[in-house]
Coordinates of C-alpha atoms and ligand atoms in Angstrom, one line a residue:
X144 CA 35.3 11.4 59.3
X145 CA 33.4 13.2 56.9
X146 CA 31.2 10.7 54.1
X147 CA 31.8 10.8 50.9
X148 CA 29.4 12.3 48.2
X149 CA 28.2 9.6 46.5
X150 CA 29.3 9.5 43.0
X151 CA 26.9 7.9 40.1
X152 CA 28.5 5.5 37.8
X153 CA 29.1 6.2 34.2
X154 CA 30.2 3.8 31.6
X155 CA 32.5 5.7 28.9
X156 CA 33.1 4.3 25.8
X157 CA 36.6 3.1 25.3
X158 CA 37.4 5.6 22.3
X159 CA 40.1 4.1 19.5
X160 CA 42.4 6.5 17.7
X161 CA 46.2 7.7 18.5
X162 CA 47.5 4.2 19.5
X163 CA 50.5 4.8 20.1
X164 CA 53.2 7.3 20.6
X165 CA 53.6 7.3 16.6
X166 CA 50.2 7.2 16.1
X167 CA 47.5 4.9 13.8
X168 CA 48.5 4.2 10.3
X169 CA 45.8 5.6 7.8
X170 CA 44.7 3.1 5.1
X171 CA 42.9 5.3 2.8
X172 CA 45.0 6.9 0.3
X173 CA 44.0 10.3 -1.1
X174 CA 41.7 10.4 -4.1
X175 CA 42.9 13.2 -6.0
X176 CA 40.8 12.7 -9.3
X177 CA 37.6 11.4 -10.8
X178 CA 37.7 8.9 -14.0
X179 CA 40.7 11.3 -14.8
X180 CA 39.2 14.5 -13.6
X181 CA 40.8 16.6 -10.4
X182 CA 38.4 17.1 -7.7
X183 CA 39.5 20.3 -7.5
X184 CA 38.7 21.0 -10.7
X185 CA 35.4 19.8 -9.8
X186 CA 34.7 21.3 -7.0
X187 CA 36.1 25.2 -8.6
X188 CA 33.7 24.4 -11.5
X189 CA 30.3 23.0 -9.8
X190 CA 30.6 23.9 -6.1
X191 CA 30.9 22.1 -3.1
X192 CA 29.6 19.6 -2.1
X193 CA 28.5 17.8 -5.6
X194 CA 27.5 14.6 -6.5
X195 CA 29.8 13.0 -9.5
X196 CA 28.7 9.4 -11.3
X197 CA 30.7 7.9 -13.5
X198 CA 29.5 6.8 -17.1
X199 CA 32.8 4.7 -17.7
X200 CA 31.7 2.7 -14.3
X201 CA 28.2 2.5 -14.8
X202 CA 28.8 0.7 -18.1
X203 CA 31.5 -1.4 -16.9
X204 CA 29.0 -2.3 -14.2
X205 CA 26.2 -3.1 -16.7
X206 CA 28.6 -5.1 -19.0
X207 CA 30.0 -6.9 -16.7
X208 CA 26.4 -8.0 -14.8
X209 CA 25.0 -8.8 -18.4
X210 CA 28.4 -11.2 -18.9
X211 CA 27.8 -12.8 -15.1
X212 CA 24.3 -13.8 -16.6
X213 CA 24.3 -14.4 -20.4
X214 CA 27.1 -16.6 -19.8
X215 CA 25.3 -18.9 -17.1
X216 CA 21.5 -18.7 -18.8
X217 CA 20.4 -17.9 -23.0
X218 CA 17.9 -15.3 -22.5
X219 CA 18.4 -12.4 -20.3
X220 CA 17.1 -8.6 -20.0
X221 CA 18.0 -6.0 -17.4
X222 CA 15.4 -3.4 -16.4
X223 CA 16.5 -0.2 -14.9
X224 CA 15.7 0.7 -11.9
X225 CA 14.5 4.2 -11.8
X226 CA 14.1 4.7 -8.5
X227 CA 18.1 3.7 -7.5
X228 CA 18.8 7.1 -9.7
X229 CA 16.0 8.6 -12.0
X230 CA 18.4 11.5 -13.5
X231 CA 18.0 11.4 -17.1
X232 CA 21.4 11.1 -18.1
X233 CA 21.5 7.8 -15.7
X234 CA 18.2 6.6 -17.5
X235 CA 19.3 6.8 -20.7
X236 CA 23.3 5.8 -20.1
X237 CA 21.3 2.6 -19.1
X238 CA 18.8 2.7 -21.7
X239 CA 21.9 3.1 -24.4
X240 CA 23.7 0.2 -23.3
X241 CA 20.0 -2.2 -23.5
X242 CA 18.8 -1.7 -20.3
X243 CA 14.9 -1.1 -20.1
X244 CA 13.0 0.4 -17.6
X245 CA 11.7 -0.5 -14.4
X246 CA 9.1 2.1 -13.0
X247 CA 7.1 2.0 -9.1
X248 CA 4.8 5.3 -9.8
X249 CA 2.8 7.5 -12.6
X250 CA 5.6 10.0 -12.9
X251 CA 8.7 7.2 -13.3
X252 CA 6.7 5.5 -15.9
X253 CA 5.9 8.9 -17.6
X254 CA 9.9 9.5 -17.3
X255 CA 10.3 6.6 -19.1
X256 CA 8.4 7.4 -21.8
X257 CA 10.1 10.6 -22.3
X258 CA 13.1 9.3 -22.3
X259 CA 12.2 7.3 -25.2
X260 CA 11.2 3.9 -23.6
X261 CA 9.3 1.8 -25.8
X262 CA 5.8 1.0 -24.0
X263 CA 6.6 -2.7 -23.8
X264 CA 9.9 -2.3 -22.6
X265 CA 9.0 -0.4 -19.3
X266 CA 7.9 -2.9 -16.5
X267 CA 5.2 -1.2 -14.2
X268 CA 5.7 -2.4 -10.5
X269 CA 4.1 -0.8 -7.3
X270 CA 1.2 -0.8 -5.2
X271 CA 0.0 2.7 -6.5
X272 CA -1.5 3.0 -9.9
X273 CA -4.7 4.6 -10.0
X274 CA -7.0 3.3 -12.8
X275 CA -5.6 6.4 -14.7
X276 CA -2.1 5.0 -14.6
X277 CA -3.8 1.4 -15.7
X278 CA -5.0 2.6 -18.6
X279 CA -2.1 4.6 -19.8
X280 CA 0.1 1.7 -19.2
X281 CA -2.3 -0.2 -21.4
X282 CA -2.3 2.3 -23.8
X283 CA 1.2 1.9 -24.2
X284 CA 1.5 -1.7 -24.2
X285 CA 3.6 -2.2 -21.2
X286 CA 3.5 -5.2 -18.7
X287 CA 1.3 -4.3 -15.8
X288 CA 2.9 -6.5 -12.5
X289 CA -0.1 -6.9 -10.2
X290 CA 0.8 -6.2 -6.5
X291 CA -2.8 -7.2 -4.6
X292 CA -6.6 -8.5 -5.7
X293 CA -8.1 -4.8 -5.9
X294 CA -5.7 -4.0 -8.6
X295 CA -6.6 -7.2 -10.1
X296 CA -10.4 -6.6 -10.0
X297 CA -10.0 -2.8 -11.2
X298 CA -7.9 -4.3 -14.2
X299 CA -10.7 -6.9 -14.8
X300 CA -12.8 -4.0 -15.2
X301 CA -10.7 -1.6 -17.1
X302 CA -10.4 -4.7 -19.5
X303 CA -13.8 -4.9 -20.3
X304 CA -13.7 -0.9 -21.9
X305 CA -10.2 -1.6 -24.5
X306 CA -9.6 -3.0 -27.4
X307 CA -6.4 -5.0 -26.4
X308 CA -6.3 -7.5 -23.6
X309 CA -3.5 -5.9 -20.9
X310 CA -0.2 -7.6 -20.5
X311 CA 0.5 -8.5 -16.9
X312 CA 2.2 -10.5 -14.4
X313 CA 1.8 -11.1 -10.4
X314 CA 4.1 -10.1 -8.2
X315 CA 5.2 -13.1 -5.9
X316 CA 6.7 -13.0 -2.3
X317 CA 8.0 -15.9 -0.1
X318 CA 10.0 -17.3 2.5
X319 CA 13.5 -17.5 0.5
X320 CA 14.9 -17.7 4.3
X321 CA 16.0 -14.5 4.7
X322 CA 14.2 -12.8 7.7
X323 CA 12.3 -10.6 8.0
X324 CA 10.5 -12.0 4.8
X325 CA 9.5 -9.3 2.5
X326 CA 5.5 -10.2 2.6
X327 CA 4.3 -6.6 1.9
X328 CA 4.2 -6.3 -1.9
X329 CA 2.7 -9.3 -4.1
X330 CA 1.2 -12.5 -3.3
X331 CA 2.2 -14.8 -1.0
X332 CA 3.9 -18.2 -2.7
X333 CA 3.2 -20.7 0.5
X334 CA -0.1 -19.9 1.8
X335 CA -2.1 -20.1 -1.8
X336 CA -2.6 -16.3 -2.5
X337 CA -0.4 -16.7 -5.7
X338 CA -2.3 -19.6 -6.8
X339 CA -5.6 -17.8 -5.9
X340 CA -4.7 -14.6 -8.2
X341 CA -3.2 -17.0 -11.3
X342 CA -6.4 -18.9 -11.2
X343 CA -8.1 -15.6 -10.9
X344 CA -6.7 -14.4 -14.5
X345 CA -6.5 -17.6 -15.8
X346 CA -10.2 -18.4 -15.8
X347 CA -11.7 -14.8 -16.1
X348 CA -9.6 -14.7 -19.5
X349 CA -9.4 -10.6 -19.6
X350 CA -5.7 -10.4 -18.9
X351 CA -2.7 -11.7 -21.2
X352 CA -0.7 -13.1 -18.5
X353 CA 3.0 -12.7 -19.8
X354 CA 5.1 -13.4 -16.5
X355 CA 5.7 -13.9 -12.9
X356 CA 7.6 -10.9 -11.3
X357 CA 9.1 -10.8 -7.5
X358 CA 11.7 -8.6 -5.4
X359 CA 12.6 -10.1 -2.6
X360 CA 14.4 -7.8 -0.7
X361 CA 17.6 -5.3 -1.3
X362 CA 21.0 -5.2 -0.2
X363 CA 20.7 -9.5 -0.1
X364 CA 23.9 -10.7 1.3
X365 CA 22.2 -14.3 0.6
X366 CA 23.2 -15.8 -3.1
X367 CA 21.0 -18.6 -1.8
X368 CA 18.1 -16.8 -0.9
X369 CA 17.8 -16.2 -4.6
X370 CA 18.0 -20.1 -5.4
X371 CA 15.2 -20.8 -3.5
X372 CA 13.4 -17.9 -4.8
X373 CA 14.0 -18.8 -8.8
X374 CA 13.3 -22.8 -7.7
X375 CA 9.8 -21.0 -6.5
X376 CA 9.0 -19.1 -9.5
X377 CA 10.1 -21.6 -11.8
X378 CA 8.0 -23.7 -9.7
X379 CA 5.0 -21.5 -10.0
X380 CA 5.9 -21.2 -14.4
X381 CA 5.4 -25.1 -14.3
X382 CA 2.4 -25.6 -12.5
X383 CA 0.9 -22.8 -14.9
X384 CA 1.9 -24.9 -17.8
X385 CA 0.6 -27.7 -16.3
X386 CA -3.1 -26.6 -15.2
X387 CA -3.6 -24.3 -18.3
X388 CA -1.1 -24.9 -20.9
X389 CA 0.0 -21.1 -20.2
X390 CA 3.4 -20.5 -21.1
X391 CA 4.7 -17.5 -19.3
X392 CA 7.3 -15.4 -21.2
X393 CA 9.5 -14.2 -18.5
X394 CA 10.4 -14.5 -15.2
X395 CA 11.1 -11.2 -13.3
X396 CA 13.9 -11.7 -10.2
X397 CA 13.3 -8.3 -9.1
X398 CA 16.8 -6.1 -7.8
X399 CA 18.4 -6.6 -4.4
X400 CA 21.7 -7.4 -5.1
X401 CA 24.0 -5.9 -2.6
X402 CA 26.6 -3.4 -3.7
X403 CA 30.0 -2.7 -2.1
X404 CA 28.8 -0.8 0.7
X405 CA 29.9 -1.2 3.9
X406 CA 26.9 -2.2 6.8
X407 CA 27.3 -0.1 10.2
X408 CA 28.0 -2.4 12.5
X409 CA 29.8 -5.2 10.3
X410 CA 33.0 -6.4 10.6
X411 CA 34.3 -6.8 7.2
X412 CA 34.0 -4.2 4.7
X413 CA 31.3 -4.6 2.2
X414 CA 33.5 -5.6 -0.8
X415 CA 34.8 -8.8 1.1
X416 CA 31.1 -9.5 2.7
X417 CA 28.9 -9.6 0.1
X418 CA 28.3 -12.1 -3.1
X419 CA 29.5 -11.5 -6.1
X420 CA 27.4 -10.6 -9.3
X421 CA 28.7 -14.5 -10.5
X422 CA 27.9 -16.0 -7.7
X423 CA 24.3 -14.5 -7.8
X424 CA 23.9 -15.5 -11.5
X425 CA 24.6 -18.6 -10.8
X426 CA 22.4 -19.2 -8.1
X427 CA 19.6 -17.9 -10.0
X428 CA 20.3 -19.5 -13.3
X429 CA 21.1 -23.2 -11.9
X430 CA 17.6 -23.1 -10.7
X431 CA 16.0 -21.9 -13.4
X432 CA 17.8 -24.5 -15.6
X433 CA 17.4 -27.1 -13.5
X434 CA 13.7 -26.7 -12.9
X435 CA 12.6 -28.7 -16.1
X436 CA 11.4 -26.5 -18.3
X437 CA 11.1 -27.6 -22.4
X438 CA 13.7 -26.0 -24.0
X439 CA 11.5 -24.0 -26.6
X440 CA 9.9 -22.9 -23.2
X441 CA 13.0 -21.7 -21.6
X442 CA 11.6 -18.1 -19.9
X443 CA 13.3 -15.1 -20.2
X444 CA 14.6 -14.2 -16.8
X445 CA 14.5 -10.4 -15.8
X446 CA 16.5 -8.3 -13.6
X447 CA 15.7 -4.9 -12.5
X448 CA 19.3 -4.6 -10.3
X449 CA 19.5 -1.1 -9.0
X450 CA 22.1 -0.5 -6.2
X451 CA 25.0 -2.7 -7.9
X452 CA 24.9 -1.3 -10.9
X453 CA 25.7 2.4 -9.5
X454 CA 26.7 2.6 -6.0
X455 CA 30.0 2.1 -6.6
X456 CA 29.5 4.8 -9.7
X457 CA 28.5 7.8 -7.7
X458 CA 30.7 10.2 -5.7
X459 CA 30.1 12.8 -3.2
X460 CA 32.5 15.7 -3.2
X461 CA 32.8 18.0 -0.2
X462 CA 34.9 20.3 2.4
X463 CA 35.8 20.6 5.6
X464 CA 34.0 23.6 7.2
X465 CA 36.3 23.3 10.6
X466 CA 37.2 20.9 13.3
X467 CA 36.7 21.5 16.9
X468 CA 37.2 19.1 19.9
X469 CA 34.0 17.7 21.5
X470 CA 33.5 17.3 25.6
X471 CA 35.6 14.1 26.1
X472 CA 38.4 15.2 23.5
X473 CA 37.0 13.6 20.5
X474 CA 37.7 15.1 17.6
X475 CA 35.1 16.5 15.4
X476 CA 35.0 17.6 11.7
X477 CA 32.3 19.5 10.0
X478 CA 31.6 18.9 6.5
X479 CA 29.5 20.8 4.2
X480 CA 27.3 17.7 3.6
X481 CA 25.1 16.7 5.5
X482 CA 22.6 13.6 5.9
X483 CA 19.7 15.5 3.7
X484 CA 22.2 14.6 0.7
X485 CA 23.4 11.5 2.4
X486 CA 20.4 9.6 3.0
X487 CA 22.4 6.0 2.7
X488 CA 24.6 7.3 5.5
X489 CA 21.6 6.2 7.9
X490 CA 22.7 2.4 7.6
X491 CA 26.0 2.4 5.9
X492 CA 29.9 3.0 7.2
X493 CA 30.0 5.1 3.8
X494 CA 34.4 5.1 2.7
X495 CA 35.7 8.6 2.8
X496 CA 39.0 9.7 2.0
X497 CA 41.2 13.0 1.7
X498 CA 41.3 14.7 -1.6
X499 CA 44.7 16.1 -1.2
X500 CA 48.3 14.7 0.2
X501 CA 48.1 14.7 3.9
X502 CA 50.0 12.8 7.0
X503 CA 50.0 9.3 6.9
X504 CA 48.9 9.5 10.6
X505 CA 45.1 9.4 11.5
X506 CA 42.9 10.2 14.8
X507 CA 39.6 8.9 15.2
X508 CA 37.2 11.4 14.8
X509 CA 33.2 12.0 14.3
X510 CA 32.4 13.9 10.8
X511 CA 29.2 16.0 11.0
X512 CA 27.3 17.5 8.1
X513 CA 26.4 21.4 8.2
X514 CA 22.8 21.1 9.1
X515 CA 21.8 23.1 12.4
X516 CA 20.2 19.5 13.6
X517 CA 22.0 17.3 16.1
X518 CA 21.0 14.0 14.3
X519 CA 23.3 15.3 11.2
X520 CA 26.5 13.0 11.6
X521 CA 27.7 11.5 8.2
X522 CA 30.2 9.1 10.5
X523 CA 30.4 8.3 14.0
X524 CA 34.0 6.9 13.9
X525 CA 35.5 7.4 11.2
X526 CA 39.9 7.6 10.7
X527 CA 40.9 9.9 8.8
X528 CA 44.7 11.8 8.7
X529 CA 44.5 15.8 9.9
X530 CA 42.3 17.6 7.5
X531 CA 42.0 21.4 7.9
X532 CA 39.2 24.5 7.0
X533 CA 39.0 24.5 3.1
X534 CA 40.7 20.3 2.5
X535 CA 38.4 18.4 0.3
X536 CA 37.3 15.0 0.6
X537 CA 35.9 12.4 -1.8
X538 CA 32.3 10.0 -0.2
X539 CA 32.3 6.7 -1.4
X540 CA 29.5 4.4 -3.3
X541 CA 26.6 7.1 -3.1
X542 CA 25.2 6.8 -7.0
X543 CA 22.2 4.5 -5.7
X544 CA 19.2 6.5 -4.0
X545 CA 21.1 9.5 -2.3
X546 CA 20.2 11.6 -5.1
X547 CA 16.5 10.7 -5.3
X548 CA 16.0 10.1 -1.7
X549 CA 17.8 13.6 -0.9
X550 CA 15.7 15.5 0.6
X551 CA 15.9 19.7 1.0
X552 CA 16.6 20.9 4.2
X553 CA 18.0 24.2 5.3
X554 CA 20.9 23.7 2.7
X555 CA 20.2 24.0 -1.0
X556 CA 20.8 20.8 -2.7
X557 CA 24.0 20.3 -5.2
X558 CA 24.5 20.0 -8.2
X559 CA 25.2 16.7 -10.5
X560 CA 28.0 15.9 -12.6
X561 CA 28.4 12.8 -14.9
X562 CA 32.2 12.2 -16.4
X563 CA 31.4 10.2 -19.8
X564 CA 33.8 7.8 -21.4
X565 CA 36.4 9.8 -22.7
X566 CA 36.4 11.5 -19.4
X567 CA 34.4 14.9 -20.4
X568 CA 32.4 16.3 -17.0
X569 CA 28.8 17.3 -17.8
X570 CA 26.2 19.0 -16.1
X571 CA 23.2 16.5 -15.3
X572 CA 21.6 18.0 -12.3
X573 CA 22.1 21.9 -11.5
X574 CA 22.6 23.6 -8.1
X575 CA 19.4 24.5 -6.3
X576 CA 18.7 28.2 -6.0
X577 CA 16.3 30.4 -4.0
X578 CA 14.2 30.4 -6.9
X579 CA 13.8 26.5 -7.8
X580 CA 12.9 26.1 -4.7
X581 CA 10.0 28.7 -4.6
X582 CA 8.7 27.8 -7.4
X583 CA 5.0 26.2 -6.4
X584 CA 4.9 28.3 -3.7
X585 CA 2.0 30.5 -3.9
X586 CA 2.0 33.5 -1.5
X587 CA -1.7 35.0 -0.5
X588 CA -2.4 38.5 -1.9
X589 CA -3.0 39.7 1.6
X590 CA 0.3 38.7 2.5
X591 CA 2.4 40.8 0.3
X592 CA 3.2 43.6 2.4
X593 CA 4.4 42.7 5.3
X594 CA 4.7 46.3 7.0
X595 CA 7.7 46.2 9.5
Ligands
PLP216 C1 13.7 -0.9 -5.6 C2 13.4 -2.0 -6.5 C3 14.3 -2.6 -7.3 C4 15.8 -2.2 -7.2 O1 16.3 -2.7 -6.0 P1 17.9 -2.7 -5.7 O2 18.0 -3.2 -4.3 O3 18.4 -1.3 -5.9 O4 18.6 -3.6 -6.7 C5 13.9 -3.5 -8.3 N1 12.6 -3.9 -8.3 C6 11.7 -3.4 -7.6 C7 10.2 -3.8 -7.7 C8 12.0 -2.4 -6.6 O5 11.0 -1.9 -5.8

């Protein structure tokens, strides 16, 4: 009797899909339109793929966060993020409906000026500002928040050489019990480095200090992480009262609250997972309020919420380039987007569906953007009904940080669409073309003929 070859073992991934004879029900029902607007009509008009944000949502979104916390606490002021989405039709949508501006570099805060920003109402975070970007911010009034001591000491010094004391605040971190604790930016609140910078400014007298400013983290699926962290500030506002008689303005709770994305890897969908805009208002103003302050004392509280104010506002419009079947009989769809444009895609199960009627029955399949890169899937499993060469779909809660995070890579980026109120598409963003994307790039004279 002849031995049998020996066989290694493999371990194969029990694949979902078809599921029976009449096959899996598809939940997602085809999104044929935009705030009124076909997608086809979209895509004839701008291209494919193309980003689309909704003014009418990013309002409603706004309105309804500024009801979640004027009706819990009396003085409230949203900062816009710029770095969630730094378009200028975003800025100033936001800027329109009272939102100022919250900047992390020189050019965001010089954005913000040009978009008509008062000085004072732009809130300059960050660990980066050179003592260029200290003095401009000076110039203009705006409220400097401190990240470590060496900014600190360079602003002491800057101080010395202006006529006005600059406005600033620290940034604070702590253990709000969400792990891993955000301890990069700021000043730690347990082991005594807040308390060392306030006494810093406090008894060197160059600096107006006007608040207390932290960020604890983004995407928080944790109301109560923001309890602790107001109780802690608040906390930090007293003893400041009590060792100087300081007064601080405002207290600055940072962004972080989740949107309705979906986590890869979680169980429920992000809508039914995360907190609610109430339930974070009133974990943040409950503490606030019941911290003791005077009432003539009452700080204003800051937000500078980025991702839930426009996730859910942004759209990515593409089509299917082809399907094919992969080694072990997956199915496999190739978009013309690609993670370059999808950045978010990287940690979130991002909803898709079919832009156009199709079968109610769906197959498991992997959906893979155009680049010539093997990393460039946009879903692993994702189940979606037959689509064919030339179907378009509609991506999901993309509007925070896809579009500034994009990044250029072998495709040319897309172009930006924002539908205002009365549902009129506009332009925001265009196409890239050969030619925006050469422009810096400076060829060497000795180079120019290349003599093939
Ligand atoms: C990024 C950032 C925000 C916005 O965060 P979201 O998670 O998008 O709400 C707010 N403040 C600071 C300092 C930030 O760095």
């Amino acid at each position: 009797m002849q031995k049998k070859a020996y066989e290694r073992p493999v371990i194969q991934r029990v694949q979902t899909g078809i599921t029976s004879k009449v096959g899996a029900q598809y939940g997602n029902r085809p999104v044929t339109d935009i705030d009124g607007v076909p997608v086809k009509q979209l895509i004839e008009r701008y291209g494919s793929p193309v980003f689309v944000l909704s003014e009418r949502k990013i309002r409603q979104n706004l309105e309804a966060a500024n009801r979640a916390f004027k009706t819990r606490y009396p003085k409230v002021q949203f900062a816009w993020s710029y770095k969630t989405n730094y378009l200028n039709a975003v800025c100033r949508a936001f800027h329109q409906a009272g939102s100022w501006a919250e900047v992390v570099s020189r050019f965001e805060y010089e954005k913000a000026l040009k978009n008509g920003v008062p000085g004072p109402k732009i809130l300059f975070n960050g660990p980066d500002k050179t003592d260029e970007d200290l003095r401009l911010a000076i110039q203009h009034d705006s409220p400097i928040h401190i990240d470590h001591l060496d900014e600190l000491y360079r602003l002491h010094a800057i101080a010395d050489e202006v006529d006005h004391k600059p406005r600033v605040a620290i940034r604070i971190n702590m253990d709000t019990g969400v792990y891993p604790m955000w301890d990069r930016f700021g000043f730690n609140y347990e082991n005594g480095q807040a308390w060392d910078a306030l006494n810093k400014i406090m008894t060197m007298g160059k600096l107006e200090l006007i608040g207390l400013h932290t960020h604890i983290g983004t995407y928080m699926m944790s109301a109560s992480a923001y309890h602790i962290a107001a109780t802690k500030m608040a906390d930090l506002a007293l003893g400041l009262r009590n060792r100087y008689g300081k007064v601080v303005t405002y207290i600055d709770m940072g962004g972080g609250f989740a949107s309705h994305n979906t986590l890869k890897g979680s169980y429920l969908k992000g809508a039914d997972a995360v907190p609610s805009m109430d339930d974070y208002a009133e974990a943040i103003a409950s503490a606030l309020l019941s911290a003791g302050f005077n009432q003539d004392e009452l700080p204003w509280l800051y937000l500078e919420t980025g991702r839930a104010l426009i996730d859910d506002a942004g759209f990515l419009l593409g089509t299917v380039i082809s399907n094919k079947r992969l080694s072990d009989g997956r199915k496999a769809t190739i978009m013309d987007f690609g993670v370059n444009i999808l950045f978010t895609s990287f940690w979130y199960d991002h909803k898709i569906s079919p832009a156009q009627d199709s079968s109610s029955y769906a197959e498991d399949s992997v959906l893979y953007g155009p680049l010539c890169m093997n990393i460039d899937v946009v879903r692993e499993h994702v189940t979606l009904p037959p689509l064919h060469a030339g179907d378009q779909v509609v991506v999901h809660y993309v509007g925070a940080y896809n579009i500034t995070q994009s990044m250029q890579f072998i495709t040319l980026r897309p172009a930006v669409v924002m539908i205002d109120h009365k549902g009129t598409p506009h332009l925001i963003k265009q196409v890239e073309s050969l030619e925006t994307l050469e422009r810096g790039e400076v060829t060497p004279d000795y180079l120019n003929e290349i003599g093939l």
